[in-house]
GROMACS .gro file of N, CA and C in nm:
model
  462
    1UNK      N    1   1.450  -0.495   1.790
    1UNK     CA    2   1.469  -0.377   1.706
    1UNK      C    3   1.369  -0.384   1.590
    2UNK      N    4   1.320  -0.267   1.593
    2UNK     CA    5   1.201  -0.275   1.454
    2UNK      C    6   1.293  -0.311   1.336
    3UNK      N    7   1.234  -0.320   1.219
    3UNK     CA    8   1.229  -0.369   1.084
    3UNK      C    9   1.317  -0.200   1.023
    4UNK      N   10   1.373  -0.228   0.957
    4UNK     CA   11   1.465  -0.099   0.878
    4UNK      C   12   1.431  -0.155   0.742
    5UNK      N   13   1.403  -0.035   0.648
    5UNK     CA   14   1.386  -0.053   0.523
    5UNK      C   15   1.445   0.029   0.446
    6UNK      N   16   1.517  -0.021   0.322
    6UNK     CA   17   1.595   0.092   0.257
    6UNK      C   18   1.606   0.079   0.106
    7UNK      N   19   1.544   0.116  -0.011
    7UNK     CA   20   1.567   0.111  -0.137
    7UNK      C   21   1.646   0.091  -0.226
    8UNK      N   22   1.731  -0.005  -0.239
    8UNK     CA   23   1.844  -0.001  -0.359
    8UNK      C   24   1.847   0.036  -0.492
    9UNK      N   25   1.910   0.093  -0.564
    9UNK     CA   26   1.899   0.155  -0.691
    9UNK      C   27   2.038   0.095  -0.737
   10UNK      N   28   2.016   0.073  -0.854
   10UNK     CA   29   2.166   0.018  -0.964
   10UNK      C   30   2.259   0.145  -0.914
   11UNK      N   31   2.413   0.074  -0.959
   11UNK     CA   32   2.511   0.180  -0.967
   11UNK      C   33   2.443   0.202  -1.150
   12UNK      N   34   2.625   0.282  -1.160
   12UNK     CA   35   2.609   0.322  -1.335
   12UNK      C   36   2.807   0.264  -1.316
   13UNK      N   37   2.801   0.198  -1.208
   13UNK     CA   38   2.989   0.199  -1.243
   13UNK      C   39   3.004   0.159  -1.341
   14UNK      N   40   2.951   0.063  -1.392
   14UNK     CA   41   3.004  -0.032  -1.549
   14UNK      C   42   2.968   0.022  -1.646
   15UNK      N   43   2.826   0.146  -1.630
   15UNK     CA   44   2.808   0.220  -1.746
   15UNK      C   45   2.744   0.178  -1.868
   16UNK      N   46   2.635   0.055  -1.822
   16UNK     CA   47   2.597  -0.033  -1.913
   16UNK      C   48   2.423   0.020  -1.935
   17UNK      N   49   2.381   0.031  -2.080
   17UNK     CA   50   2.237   0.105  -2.117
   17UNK      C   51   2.169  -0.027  -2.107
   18UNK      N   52   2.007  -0.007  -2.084
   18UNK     CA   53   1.936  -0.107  -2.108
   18UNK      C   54   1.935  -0.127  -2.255
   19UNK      N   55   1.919  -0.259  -2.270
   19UNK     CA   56   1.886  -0.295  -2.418
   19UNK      C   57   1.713  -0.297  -2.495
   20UNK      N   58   1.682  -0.341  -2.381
   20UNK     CA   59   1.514  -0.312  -2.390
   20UNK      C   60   1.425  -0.251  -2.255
   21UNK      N   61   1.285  -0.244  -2.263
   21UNK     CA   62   1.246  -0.174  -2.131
   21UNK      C   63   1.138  -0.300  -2.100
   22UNK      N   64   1.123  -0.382  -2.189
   22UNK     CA   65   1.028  -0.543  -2.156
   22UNK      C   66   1.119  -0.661  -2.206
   23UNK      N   67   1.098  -0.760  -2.127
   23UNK     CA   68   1.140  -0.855  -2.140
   23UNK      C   69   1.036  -0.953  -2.168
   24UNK      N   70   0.960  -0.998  -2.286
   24UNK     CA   71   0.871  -1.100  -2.295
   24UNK      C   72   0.876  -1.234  -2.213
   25UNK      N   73   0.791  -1.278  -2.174
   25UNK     CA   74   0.836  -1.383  -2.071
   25UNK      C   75   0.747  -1.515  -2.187
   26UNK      N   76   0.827  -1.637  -2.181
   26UNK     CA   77   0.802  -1.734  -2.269
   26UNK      C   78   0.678  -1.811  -2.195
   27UNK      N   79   0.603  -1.916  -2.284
   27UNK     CA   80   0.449  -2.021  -2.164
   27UNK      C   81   0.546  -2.051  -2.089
   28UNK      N   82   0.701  -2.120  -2.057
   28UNK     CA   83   0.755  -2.185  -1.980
   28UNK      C   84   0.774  -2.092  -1.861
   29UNK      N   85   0.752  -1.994  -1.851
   29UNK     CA   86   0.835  -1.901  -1.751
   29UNK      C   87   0.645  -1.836  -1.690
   30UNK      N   88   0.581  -1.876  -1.733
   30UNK     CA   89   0.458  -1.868  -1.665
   30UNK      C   90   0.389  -1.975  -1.602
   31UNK      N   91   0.459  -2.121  -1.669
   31UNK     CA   92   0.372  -2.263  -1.626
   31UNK      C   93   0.363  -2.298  -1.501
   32UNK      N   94   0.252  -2.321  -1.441
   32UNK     CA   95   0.229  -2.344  -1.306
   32UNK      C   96   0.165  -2.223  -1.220
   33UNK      N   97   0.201  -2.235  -1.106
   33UNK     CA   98   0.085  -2.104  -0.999
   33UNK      C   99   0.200  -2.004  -0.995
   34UNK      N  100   0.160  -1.909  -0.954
   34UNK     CA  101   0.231  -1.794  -0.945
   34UNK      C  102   0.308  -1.842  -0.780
   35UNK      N  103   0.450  -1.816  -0.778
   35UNK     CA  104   0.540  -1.872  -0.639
   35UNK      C  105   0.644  -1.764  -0.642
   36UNK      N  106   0.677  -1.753  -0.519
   36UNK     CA  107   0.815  -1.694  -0.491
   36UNK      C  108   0.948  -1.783  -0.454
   37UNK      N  109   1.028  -1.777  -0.526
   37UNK     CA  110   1.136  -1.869  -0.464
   37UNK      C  111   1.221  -1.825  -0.325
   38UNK      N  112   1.197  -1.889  -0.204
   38UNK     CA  113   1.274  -1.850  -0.122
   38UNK      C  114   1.409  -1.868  -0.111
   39UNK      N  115   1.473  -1.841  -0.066
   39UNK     CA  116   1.639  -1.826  -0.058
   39UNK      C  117   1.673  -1.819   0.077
   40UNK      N  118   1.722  -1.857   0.223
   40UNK     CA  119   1.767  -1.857   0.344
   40UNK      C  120   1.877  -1.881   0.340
   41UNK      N  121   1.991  -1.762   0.343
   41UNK     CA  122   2.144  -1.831   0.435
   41UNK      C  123   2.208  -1.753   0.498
   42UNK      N  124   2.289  -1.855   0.578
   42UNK     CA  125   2.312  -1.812   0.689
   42UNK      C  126   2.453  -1.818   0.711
   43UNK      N  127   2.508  -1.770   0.778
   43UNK     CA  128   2.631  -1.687   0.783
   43UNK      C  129   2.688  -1.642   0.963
   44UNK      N  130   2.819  -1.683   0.948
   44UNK     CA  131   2.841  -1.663   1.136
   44UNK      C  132   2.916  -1.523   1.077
   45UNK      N  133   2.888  -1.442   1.197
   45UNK     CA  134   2.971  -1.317   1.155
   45UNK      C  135   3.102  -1.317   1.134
   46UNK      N  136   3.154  -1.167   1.041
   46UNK     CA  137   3.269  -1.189   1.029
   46UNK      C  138   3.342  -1.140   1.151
   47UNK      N  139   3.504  -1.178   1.161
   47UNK     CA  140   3.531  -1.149   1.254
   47UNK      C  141   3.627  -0.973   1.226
   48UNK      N  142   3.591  -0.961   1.088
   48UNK     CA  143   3.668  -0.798   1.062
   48UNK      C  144   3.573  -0.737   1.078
   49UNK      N  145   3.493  -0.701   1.137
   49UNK     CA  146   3.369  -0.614   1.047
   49UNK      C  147   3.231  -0.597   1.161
   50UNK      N  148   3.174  -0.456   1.196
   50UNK     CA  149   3.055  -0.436   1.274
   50UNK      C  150   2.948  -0.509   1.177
   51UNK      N  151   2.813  -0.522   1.269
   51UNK     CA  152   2.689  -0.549   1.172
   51UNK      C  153   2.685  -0.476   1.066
   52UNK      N  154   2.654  -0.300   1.084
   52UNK     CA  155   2.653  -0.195   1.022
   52UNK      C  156   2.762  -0.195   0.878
   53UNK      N  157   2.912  -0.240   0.922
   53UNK     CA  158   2.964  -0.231   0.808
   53UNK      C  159   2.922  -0.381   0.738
   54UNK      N  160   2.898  -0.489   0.723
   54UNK     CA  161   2.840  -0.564   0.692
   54UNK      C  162   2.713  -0.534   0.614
   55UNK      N  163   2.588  -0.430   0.671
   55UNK     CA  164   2.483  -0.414   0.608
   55UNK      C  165   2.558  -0.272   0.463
   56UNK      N  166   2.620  -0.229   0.500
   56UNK     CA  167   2.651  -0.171   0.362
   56UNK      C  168   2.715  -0.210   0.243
   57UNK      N  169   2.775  -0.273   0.256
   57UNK     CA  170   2.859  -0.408   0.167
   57UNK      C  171   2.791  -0.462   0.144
   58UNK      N  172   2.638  -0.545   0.196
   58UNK     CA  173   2.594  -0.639   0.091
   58UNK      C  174   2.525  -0.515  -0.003
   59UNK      N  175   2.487  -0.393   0.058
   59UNK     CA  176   2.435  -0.266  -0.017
   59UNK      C  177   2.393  -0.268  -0.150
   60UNK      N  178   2.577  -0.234  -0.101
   60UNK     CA  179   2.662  -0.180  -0.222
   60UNK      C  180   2.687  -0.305  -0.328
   61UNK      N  181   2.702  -0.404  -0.290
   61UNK     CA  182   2.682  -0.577  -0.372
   61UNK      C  183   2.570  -0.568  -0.418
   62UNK      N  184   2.474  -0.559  -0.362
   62UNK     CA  185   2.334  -0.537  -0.447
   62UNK      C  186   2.326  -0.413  -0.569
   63UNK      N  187   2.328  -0.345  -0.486
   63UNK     CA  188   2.353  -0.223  -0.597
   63UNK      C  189   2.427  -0.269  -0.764
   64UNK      N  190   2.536  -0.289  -0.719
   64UNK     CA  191   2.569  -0.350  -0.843
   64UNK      C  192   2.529  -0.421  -0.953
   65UNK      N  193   2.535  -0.525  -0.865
   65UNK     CA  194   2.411  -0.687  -0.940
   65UNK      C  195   2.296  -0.649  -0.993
   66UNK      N  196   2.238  -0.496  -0.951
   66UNK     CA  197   2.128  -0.468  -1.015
   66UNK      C  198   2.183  -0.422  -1.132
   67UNK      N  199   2.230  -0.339  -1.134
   67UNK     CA  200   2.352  -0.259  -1.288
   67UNK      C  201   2.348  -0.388  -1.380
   68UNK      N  202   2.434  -0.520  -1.349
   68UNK     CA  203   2.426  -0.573  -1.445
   68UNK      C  204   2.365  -0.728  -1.438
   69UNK      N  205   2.246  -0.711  -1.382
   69UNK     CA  206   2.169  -0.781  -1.405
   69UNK      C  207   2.016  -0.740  -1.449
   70UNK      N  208   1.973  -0.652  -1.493
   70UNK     CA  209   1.872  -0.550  -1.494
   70UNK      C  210   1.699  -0.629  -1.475
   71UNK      N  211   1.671  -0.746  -1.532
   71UNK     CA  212   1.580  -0.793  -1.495
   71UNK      C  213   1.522  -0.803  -1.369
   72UNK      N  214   1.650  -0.852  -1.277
   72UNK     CA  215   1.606  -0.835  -1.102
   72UNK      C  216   1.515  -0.686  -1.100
   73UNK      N  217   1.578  -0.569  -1.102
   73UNK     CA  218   1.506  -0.468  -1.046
   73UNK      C  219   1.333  -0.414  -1.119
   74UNK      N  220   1.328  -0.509  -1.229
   74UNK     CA  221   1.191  -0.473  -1.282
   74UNK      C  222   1.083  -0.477  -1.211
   75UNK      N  223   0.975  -0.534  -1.241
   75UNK     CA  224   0.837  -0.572  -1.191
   75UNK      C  225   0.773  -0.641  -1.310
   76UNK      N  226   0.705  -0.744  -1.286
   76UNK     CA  227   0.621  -0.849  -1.355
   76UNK      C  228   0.508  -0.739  -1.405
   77UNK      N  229   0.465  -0.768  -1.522
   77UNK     CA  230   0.342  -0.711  -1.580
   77UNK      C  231   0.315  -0.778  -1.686
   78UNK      N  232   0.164  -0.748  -1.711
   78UNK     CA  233   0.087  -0.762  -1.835
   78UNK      C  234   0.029  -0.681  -1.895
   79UNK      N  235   0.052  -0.672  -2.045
   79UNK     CA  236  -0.033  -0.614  -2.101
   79UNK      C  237  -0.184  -0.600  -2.130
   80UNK      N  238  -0.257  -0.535  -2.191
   80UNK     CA  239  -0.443  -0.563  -2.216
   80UNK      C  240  -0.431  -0.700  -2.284
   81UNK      N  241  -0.359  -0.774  -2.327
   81UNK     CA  242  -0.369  -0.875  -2.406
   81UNK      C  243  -0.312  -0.994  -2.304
   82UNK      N  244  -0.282  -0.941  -2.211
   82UNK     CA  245  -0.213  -1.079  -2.073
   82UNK      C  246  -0.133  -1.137  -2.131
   83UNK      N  247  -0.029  -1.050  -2.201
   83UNK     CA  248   0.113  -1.058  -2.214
   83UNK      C  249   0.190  -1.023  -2.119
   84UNK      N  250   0.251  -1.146  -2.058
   84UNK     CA  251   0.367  -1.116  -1.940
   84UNK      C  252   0.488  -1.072  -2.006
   85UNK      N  253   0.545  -0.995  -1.885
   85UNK     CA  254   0.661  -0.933  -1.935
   85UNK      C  255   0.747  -0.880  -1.810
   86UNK      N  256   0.882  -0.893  -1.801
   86UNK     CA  257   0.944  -0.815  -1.700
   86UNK      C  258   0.957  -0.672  -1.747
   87UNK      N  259   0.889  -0.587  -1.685
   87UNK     CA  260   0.895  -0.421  -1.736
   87UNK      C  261   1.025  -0.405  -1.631
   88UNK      N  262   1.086  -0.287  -1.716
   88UNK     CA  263   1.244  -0.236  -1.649
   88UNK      C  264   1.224  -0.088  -1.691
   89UNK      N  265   1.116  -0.027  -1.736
   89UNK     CA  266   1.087   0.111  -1.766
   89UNK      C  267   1.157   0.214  -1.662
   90UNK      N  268   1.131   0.323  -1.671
   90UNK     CA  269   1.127   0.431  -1.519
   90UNK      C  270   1.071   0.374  -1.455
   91UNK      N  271   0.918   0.401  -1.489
   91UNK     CA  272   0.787   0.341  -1.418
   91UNK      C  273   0.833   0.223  -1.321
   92UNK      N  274   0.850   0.140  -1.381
   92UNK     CA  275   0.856  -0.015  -1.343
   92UNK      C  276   0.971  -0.062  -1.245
   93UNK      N  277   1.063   0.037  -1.269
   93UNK     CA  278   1.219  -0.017  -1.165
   93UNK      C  279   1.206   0.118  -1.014
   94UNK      N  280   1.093   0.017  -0.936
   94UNK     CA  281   1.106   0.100  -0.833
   94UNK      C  282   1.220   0.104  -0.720
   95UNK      N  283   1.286  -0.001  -0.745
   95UNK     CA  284   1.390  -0.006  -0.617
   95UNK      C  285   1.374  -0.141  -0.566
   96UNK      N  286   1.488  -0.218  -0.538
   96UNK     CA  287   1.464  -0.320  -0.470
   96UNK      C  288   1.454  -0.258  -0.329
   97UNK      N  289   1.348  -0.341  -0.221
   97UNK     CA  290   1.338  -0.335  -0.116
   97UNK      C  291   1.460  -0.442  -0.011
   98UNK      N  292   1.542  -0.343   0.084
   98UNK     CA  293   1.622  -0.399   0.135
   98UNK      C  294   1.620  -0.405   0.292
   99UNK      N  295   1.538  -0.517   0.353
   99UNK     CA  296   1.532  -0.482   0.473
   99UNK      C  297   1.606  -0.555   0.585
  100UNK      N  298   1.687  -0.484   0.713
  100UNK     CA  299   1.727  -0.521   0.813
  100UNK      C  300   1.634  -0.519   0.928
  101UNK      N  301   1.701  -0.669   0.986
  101UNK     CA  302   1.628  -0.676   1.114
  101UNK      C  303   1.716  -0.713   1.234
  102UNK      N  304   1.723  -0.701   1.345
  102UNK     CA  305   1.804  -0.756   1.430
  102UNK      C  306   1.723  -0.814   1.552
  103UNK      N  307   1.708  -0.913   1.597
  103UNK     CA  308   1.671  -0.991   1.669
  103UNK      C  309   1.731  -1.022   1.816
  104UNK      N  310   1.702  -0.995   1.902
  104UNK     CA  311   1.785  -1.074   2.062
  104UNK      C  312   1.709  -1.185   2.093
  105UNK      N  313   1.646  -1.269   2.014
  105UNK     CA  314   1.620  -1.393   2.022
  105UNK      C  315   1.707  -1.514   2.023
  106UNK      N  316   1.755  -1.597   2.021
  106UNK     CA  317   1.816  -1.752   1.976
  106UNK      C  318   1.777  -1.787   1.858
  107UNK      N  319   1.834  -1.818   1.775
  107UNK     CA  320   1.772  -1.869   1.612
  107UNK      C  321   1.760  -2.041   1.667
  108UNK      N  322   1.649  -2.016   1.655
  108UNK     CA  323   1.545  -2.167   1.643
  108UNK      C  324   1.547  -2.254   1.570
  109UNK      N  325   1.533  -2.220   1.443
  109UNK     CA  326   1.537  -2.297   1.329
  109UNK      C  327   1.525  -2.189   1.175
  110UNK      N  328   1.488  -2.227   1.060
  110UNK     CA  329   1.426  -2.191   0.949
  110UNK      C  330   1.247  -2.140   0.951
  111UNK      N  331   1.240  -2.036   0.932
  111UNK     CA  332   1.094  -2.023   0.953
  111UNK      C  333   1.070  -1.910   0.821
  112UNK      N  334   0.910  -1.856   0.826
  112UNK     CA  335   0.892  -1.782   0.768
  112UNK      C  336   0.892  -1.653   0.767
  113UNK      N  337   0.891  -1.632   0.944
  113UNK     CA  338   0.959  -1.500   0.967
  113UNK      C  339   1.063  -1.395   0.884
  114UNK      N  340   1.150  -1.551   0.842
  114UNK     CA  341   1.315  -1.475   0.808
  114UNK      C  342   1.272  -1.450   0.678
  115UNK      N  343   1.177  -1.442   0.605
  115UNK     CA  344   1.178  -1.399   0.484
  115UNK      C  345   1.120  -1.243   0.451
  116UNK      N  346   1.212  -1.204   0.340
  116UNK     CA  347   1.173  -1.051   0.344
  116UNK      C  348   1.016  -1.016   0.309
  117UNK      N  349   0.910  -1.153   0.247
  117UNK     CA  350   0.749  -1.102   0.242
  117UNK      C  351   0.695  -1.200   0.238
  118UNK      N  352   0.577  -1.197   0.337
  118UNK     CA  353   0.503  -1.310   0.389
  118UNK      C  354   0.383  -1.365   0.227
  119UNK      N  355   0.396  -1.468   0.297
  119UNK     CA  356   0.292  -1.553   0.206
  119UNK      C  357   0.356  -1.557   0.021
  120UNK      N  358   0.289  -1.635   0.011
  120UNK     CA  359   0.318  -1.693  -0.155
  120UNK      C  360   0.268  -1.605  -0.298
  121UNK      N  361   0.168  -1.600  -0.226
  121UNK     CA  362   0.106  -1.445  -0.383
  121UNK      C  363   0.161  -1.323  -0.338
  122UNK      N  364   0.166  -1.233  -0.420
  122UNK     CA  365   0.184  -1.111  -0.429
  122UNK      C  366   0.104  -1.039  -0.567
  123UNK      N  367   0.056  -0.917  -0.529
  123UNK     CA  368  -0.007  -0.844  -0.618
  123UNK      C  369   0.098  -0.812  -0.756
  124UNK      N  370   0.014  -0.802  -0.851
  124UNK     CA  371   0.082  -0.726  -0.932
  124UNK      C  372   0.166  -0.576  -0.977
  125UNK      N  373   0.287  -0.604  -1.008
  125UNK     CA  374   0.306  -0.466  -1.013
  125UNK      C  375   0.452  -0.495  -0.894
  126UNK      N  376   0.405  -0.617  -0.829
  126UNK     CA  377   0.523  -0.616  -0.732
  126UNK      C  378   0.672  -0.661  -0.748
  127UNK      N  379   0.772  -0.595  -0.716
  127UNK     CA  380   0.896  -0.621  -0.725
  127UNK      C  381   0.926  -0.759  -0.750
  128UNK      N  382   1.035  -0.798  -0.808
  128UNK     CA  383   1.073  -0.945  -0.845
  128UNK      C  384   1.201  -0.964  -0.751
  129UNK      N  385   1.255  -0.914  -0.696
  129UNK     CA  386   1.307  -0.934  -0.598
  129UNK      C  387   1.341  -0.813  -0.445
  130UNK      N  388   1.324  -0.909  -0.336
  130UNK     CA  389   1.289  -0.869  -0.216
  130UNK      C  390   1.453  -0.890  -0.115
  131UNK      N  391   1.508  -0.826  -0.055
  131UNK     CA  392   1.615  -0.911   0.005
  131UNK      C  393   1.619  -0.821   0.167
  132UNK      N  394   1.652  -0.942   0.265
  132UNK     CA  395   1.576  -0.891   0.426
  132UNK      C  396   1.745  -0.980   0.438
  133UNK      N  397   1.783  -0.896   0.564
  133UNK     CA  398   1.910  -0.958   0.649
  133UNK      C  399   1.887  -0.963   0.785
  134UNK      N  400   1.895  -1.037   0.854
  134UNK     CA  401   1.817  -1.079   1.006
  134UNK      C  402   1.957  -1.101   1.096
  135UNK      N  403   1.993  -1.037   1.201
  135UNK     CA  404   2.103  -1.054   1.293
  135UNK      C  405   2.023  -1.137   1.426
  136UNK      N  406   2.070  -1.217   1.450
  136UNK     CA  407   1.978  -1.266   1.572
  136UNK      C  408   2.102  -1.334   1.649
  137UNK      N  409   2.040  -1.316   1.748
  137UNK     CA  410   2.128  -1.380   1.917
  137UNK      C  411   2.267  -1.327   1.933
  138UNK      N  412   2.301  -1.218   1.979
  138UNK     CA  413   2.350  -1.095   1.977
  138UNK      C  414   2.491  -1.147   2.042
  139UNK      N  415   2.496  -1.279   2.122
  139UNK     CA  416   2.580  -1.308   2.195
  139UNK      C  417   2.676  -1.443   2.092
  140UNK      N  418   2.597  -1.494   1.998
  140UNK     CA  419   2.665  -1.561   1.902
  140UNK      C  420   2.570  -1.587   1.787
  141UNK      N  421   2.690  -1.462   1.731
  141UNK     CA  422   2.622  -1.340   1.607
  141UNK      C  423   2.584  -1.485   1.481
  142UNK      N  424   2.447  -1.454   1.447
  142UNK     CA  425   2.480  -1.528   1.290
  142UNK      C  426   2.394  -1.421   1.215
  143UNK      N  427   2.402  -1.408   1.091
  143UNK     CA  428   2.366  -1.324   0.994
  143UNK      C  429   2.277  -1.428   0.914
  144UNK      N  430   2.162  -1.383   0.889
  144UNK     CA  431   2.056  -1.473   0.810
  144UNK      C  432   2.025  -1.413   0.656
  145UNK      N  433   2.070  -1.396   0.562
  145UNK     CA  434   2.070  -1.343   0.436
  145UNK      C  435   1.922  -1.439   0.374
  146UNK      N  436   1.806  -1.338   0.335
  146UNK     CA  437   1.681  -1.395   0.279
  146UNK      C  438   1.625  -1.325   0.161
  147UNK      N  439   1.646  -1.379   0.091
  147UNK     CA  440   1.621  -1.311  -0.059
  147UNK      C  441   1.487  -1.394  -0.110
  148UNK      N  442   1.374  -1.342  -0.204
  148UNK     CA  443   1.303  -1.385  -0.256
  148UNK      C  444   1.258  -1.329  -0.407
  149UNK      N  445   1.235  -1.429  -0.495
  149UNK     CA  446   1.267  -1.365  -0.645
  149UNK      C  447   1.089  -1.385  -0.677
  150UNK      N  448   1.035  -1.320  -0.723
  150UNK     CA  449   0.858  -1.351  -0.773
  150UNK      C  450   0.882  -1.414  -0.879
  151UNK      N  451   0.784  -1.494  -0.910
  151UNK     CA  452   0.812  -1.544  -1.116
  151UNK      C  453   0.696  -1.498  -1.136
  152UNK      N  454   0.590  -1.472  -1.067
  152UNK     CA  455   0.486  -1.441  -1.172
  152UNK      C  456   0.355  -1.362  -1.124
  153UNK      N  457   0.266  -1.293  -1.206
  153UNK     CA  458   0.124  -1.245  -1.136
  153UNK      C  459   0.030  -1.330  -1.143
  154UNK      N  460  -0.062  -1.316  -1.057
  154UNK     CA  461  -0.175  -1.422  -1.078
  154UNK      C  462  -0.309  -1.335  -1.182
   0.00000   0.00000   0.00000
C-alpha cells in the first residue's frame, strides 16, 4: 500500500494562547551537528479496534499534544544574525506531517525504512517533528509507531 499522508493541526480543546511566537534556543541546544532523534515502537495490535480506528486515535492524541505542547509544531529558524529559534508564528506552524503505511511484508528487524524521513540533515525551515505509523505482516498485526524530533539547522 502506498504511503498516506495527512497534516495534523492543534485542537483549541484546552483553549490555551501562545505565550510567545519564538522560542530562543540556548549554545546548549545547538552544541554538536545538526541530528534527528529517532524514536521506533512497536506495538501488537489491539484486540478492540480496526487499523483505521487505531490511525485516528493516535490523530486525535497528536492533535492534542500539539495544543499543549506548542514547540513540537514549530520549525527551527534563524535569524540575519544566526539566531536560532523555534518559530511557532502562522508562518512557521505548518502542520505536523502524519504518515501511514501498511506493509504485507514480515517485520525483519529495525531499519530505516520505518522512519517517517530519511537521512540525518534536513533543510531549514523543516518541521521539528515528523510521526509515520507502519502496519506490517497483515497476518500477525504489529503496529510500528516512528516519530522523529529535528534539534537543529545546519
Amino acid at each position: 500500500m502506498p504511503l498516506e499522508t495527512a497534516t495534523i493541526y492543534p485542537t483549541n480543546k484546552h483553549n490555551r494562547p501562545f505565550s510567545s511566537s519564538k522560542i530562543p534556543l540556548h549554545g546548549f541546544d545547538l552544541f554538536g551537528a545538526p541530528i534527528q532523534i529517532l524514536n521506533h515502537r512497536f506495538f501488537h495490535a489491539p484486540t478492540n479496534g480496526s487499523f483505521p480506528e487505531v490511525i485516528d486515535k493516535l490523530k486525535s492524541s497528536l492533535a492534542e499534544a500539539l495544543e499543549l505542547y506548542p514547540p513540537v509544531q514549530g520549525t527551527v529558524q534563524s535569524d540575519e544574525e544566526y539566531v536560532y529559534c523555534i518559530a511557532m508564528d502562522e508562518v512557521n506552524r505548518p502542520g505536523t506531517p502524519f504518515i501511514v503505511e501498511t506493509k504485507d511484508t514480515p517485520y525483519t528487524g529495525d531499519s530505516e525504512e520505518l522512519s517517517p524521513r530519511a537521512g540525518l540533515l534536513l533543510p531549514p525551515g523543516s518541521t521539528t517533528l515528523t510521526v509515520k505509523v507502519t502496519q506490517v505482516n497483515k497476518k500477525r498485526i504489529i503496529y510500528i509507531l516512528s516519530d522523529d524530533i529535528f534539534i537543529r539547522t545546519s
